[in-house]
mmCIF file of C-alpha atoms and ligand atoms in Angstrom:
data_model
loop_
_atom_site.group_PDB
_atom_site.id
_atom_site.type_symbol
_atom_site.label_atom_id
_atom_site.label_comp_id
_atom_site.label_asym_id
_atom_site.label_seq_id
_atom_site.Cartn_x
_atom_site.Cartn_y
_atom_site.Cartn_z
ATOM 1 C CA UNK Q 1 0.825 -12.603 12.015
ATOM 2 C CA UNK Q 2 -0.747 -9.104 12.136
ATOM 3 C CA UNK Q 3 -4.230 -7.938 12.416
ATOM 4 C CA UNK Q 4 -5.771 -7.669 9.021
ATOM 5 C CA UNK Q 5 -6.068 -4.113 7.419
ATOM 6 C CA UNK Q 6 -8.285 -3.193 4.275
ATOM 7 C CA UNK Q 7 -6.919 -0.407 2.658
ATOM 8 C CA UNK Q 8 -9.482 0.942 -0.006
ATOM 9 C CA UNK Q 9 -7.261 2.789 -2.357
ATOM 10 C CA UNK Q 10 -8.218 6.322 -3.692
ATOM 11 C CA UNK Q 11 -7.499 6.347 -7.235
ATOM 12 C CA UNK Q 12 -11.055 4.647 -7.604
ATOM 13 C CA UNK Q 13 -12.873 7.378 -5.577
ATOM 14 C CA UNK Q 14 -14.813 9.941 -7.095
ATOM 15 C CA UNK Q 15 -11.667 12.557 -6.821
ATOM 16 C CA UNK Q 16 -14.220 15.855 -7.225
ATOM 17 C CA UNK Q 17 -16.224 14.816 -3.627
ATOM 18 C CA UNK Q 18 -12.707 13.147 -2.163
ATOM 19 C CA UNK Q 19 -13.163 14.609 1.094
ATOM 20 C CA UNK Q 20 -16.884 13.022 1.683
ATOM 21 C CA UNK Q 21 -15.749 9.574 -0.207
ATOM 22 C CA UNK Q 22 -12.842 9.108 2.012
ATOM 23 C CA UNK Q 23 -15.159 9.804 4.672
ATOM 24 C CA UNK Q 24 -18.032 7.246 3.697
ATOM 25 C CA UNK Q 25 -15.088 4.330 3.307
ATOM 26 C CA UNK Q 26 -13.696 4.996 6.884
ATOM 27 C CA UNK Q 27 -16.971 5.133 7.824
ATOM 28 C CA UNK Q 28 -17.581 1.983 6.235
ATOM 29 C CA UNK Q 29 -15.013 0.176 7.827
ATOM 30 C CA UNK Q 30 -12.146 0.462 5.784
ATOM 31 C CA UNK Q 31 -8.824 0.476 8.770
ATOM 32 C CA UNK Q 32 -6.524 2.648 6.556
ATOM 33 C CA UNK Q 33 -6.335 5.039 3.510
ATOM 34 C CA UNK Q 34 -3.670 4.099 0.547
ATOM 35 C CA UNK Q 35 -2.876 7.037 -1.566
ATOM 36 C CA UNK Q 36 -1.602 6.790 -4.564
ATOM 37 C CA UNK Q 37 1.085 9.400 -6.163
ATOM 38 C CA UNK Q 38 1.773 9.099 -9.875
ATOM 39 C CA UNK Q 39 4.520 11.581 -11.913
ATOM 40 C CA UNK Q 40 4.305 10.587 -15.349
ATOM 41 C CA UNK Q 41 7.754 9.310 -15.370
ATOM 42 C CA UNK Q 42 8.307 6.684 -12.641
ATOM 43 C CA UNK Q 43 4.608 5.278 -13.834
ATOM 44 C CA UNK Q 44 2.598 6.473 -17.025
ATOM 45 C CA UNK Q 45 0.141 8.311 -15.143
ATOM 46 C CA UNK Q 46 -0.207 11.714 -12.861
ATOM 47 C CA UNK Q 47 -2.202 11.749 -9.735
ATOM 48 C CA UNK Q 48 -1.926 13.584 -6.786
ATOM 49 C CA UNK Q 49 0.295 15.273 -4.171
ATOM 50 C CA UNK Q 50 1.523 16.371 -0.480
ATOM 51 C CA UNK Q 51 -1.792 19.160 -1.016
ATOM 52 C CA UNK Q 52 -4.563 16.664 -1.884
ATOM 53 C CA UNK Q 53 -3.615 14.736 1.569
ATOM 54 C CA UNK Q 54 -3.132 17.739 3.354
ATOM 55 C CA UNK Q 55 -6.503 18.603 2.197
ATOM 56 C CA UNK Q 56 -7.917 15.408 3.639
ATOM 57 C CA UNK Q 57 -6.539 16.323 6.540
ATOM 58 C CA UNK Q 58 -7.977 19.587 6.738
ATOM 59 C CA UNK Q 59 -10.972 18.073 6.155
ATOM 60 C CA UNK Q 60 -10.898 15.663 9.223
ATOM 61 C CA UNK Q 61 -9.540 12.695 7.981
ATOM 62 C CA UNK Q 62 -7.851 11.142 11.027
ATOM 63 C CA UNK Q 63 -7.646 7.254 9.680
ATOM 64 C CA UNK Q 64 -4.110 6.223 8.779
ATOM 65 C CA UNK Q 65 -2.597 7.550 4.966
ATOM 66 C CA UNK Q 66 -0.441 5.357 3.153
ATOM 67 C CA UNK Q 67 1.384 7.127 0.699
ATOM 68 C CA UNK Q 68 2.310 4.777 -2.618
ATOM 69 C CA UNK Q 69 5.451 6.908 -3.858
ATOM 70 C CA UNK Q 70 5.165 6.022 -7.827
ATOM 71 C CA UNK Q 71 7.666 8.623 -8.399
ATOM 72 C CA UNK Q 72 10.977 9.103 -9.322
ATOM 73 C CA UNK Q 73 13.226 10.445 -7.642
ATOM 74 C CA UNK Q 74 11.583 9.903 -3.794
ATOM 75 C CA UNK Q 75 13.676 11.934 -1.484
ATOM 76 C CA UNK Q 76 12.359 15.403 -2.252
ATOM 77 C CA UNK Q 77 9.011 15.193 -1.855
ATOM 78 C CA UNK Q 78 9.390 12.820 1.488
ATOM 79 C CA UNK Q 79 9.341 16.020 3.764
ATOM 80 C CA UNK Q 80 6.300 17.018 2.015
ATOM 81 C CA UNK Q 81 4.026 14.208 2.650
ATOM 82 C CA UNK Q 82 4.919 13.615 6.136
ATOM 83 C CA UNK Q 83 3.953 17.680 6.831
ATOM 84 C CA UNK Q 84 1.065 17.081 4.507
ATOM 85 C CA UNK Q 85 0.021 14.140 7.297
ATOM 86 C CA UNK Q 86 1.141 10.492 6.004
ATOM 87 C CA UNK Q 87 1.362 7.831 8.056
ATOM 88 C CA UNK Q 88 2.896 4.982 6.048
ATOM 89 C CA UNK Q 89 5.607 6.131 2.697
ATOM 90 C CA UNK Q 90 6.719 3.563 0.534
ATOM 91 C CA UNK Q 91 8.154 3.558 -2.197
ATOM 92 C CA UNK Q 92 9.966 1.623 -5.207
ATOM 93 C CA UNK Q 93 13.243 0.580 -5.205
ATOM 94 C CA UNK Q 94 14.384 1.028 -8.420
ATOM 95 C CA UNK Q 95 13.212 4.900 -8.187
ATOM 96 C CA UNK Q 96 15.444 5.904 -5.392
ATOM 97 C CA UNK Q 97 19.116 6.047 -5.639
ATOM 98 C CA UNK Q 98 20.270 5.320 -2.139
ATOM 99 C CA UNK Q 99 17.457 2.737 -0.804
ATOM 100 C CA UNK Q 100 18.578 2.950 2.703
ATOM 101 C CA UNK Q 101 18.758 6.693 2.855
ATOM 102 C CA UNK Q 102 15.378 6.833 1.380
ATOM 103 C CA UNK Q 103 14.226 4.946 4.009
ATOM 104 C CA UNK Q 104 16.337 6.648 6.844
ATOM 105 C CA UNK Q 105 14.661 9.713 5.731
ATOM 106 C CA UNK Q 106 10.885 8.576 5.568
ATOM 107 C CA UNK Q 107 12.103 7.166 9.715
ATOM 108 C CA UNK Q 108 12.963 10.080 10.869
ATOM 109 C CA UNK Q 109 9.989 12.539 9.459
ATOM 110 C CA UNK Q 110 7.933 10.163 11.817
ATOM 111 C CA UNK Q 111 6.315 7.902 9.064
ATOM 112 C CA UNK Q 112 6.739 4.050 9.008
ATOM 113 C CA UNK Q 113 8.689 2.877 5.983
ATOM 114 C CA UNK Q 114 7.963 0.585 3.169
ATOM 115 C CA UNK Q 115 9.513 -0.906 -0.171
ATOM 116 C CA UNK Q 116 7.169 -1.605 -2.929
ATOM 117 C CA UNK Q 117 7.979 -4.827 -5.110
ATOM 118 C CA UNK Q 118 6.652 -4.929 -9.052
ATOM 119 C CA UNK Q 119 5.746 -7.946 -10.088
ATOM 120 C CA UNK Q 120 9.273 -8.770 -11.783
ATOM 121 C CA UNK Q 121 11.446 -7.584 -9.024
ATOM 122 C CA UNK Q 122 13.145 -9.260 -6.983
ATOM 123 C CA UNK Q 123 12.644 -9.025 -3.119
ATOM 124 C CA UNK Q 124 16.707 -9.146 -2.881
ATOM 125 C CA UNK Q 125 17.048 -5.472 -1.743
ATOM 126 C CA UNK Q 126 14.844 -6.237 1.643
ATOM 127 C CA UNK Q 127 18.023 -8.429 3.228
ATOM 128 C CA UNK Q 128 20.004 -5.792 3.798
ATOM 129 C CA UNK Q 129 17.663 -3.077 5.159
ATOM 130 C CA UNK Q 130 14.587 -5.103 6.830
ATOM 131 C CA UNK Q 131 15.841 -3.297 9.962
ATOM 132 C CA UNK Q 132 14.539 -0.077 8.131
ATOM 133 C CA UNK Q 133 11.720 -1.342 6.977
ATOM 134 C CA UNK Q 134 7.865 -1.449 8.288
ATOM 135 C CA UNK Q 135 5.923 -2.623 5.446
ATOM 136 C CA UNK Q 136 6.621 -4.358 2.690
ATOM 137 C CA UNK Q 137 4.126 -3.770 -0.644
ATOM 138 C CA UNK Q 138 4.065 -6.329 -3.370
ATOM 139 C CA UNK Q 139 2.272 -5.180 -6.969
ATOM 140 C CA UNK Q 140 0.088 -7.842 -7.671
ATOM 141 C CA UNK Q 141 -0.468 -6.418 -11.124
ATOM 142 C CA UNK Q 142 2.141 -3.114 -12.941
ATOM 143 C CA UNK Q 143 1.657 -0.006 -11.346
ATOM 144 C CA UNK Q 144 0.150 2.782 -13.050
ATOM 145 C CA UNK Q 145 -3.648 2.138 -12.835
ATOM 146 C CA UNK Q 146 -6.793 1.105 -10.972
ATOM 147 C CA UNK Q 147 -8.805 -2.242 -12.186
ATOM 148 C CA UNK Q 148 -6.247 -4.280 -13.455
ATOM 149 C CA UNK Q 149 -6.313 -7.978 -13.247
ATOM 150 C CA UNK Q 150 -4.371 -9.704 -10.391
ATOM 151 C CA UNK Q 151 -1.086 -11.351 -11.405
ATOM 152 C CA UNK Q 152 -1.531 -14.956 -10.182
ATOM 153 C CA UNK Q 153 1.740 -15.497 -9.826
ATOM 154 C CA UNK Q 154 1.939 -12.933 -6.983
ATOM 155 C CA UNK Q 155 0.487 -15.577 -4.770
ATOM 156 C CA UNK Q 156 3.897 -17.735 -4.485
ATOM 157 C CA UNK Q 157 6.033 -14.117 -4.304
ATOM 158 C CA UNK Q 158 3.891 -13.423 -1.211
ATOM 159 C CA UNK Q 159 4.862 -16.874 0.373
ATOM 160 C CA UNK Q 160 8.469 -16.029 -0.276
ATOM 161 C CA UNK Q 161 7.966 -12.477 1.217
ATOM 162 C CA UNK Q 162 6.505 -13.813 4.455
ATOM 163 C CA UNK Q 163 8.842 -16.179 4.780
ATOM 164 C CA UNK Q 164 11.654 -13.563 4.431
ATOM 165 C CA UNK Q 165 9.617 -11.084 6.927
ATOM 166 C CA UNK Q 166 9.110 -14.123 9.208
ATOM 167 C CA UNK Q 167 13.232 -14.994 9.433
ATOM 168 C CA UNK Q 168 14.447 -11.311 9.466
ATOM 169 C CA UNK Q 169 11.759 -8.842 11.037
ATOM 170 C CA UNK Q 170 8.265 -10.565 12.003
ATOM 171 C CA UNK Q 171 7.052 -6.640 12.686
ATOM 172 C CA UNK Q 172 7.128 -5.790 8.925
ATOM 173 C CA UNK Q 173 3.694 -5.380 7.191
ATOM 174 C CA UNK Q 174 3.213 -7.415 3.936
ATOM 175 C CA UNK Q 175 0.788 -5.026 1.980
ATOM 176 C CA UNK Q 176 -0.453 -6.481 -1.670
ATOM 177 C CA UNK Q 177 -1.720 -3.788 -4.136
ATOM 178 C CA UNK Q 178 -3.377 -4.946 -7.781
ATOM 179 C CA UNK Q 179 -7.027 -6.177 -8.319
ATOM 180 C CA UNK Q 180 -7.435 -7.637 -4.887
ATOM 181 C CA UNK Q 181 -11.086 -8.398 -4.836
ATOM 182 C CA UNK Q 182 -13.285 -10.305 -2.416
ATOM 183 C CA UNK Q 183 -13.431 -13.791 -4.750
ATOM 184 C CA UNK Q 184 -9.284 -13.635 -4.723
ATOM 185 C CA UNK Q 185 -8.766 -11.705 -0.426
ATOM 186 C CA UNK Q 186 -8.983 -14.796 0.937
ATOM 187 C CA UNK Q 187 -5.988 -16.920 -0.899
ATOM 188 C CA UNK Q 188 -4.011 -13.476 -0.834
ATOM 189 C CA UNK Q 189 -4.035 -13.980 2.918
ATOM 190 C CA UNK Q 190 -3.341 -17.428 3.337
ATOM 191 C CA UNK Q 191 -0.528 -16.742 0.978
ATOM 192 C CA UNK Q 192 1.134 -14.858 3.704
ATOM 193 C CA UNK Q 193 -0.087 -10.801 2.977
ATOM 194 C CA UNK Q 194 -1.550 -8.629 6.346
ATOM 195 C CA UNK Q 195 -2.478 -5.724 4.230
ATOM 196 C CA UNK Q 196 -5.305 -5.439 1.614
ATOM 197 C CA UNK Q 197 -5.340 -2.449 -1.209
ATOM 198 C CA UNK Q 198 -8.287 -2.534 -2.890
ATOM 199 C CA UNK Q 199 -9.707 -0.001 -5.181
ATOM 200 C CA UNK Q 200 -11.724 -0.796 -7.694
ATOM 201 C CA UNK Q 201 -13.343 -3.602 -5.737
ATOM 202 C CA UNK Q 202 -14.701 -0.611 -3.192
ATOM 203 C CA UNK Q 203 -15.610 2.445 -4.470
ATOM 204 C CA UNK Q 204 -16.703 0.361 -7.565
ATOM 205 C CA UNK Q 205 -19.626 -1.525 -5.191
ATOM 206 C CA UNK Q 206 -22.836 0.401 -4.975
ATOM 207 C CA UNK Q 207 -22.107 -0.046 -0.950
ATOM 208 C CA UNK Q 208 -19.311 0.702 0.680
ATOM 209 C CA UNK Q 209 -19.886 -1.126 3.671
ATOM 210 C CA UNK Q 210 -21.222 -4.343 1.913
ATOM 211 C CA UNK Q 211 -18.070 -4.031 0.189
ATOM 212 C CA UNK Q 212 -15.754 -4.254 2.985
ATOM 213 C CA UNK Q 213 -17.930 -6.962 5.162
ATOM 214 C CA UNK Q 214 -17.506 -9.195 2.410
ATOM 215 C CA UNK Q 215 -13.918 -8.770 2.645
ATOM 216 C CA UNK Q 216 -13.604 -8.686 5.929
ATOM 217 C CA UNK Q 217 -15.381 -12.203 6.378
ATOM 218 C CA UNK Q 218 -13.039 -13.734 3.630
ATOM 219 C CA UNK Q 219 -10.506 -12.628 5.959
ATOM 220 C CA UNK Q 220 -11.863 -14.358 8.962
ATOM 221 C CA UNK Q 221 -12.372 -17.706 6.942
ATOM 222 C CA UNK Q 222 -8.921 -17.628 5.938
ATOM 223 C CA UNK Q 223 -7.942 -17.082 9.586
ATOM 224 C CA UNK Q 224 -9.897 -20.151 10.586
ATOM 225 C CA UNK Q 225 -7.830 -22.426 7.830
ATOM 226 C CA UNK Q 226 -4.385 -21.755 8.844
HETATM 227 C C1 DX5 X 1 -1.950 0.707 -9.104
HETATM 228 C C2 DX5 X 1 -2.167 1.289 -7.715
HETATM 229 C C3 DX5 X 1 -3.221 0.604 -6.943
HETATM 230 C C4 DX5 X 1 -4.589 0.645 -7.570
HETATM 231 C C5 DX5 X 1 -5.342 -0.543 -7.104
HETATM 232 O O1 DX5 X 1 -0.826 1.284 -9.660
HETATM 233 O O2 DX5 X 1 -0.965 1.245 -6.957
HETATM 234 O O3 DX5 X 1 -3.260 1.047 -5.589
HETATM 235 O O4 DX5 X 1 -5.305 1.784 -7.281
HETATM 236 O O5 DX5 X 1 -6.557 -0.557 -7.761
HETATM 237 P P1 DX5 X 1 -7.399 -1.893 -7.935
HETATM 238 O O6 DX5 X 1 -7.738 -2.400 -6.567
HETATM 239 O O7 DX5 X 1 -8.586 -1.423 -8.691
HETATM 240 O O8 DX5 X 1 -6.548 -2.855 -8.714
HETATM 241 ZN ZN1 ZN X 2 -1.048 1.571 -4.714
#
């Protein structure tokens, strides 16, 4: 299993002093950045783009992005992010046409590749293109918006994920994204998931840091009972 990774996601963050909230989180102890990109279309609700991260870059922001495609279609803007300074792309299967090129694409701009999973699809895509793959990101509630309640039902999808990653490529992340809080971290990880979106749950606590210990300790506890 991987090193655990909190990724506090943005679309929580106070987006008119991004620059200096993405800052305090890092600073708080948060290993990665998950940025969120909404179109209207793919998902009913717009968000931001290759500039905003771009921006955080100019600013200084040298943690790891990981750009949540919510769009539709993917391959255009792919380019765009990895100029603009992302790390990780992922992005939904049902929005691309060609899955495999999609990912072949986000390869070789240099990123890491993911597929993100709603909570009524079916991981059947991953078999045939878990040699592309890097992460894999399961919605643990419907994409679209922050502070939603976690699906429980998520909890036996990530068992049958990690047992997928485990028989056909042990190096792919298993990301969860949806309400992940620190009173539900812990059975998220012993369900099988390396990688922890959280949004509301962070920029929503009064202390960043406090925030993310809490988390982190969860993390270690579920360590300890496996
Ligand atoms: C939902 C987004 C999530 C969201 C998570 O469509 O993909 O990343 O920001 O927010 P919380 O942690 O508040 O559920
Ligand atoms: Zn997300």
């Amino acid at each position: 299993m991987q090193q655990p990774l909190i990724a506090p996601s943005i679309l929580s963050a106070d987006f008119a002093r991004l620059g200096e909230e993405v800052g305090a989180v890092i600073d708080a102890g948060a290993d990665m950045i998950h940025f969120d990109v909404m179109d209207n279309h793919y998902v009913p609700n717009l968000t931001i783009g290759p500039l905003v991260c771009q921006a955080l870059r100019d600013y200084g922001i040298r943690a790891p992005i990981d750009v949540h495609l919510m769009i539709k279609p993917v391959d255009r803007i792919i380019p765009d992010f990895a100029a603009a300074g992302a790390d990780w792309i992922t992005f939904h299967p049902e929005a691309s046409e060609h899955i495999d090129r999609s990912l072949s694409l986000i390869r070789e701009h240099d990123c890491k590749s993911g597929l993100v999973f709603n909570p009524a699809t079916p991981l059947d895509v991953l078999r045939h293109v878990a040699d592309k793959v890097d992460m894999v990101l399961l919605m643990s509630v419907n994409p679209g918006f922050p502070g939603q309640k976690f699906i429980p039902g998520t909890l036996e999808k990530i068992a049958e994920a990690r047992q997928l990653i485990d028989r056909l490529n042990p190096e792919i992340r298993l990301e969860v994204d949806g309400g992940i809080k620190a009173d539900n971290i812990r059975q998220v990880a012993e369900a099988g998931a390396d990688t922890f979106v959280a949004g509301s749950a962070v920029f929503g606590a009064d202390d960043y840091g406090q925030a993310i210990a809490t988390m982190r300790r969860e993390l270690e506890a579920a360590k300890s009972a496996r």
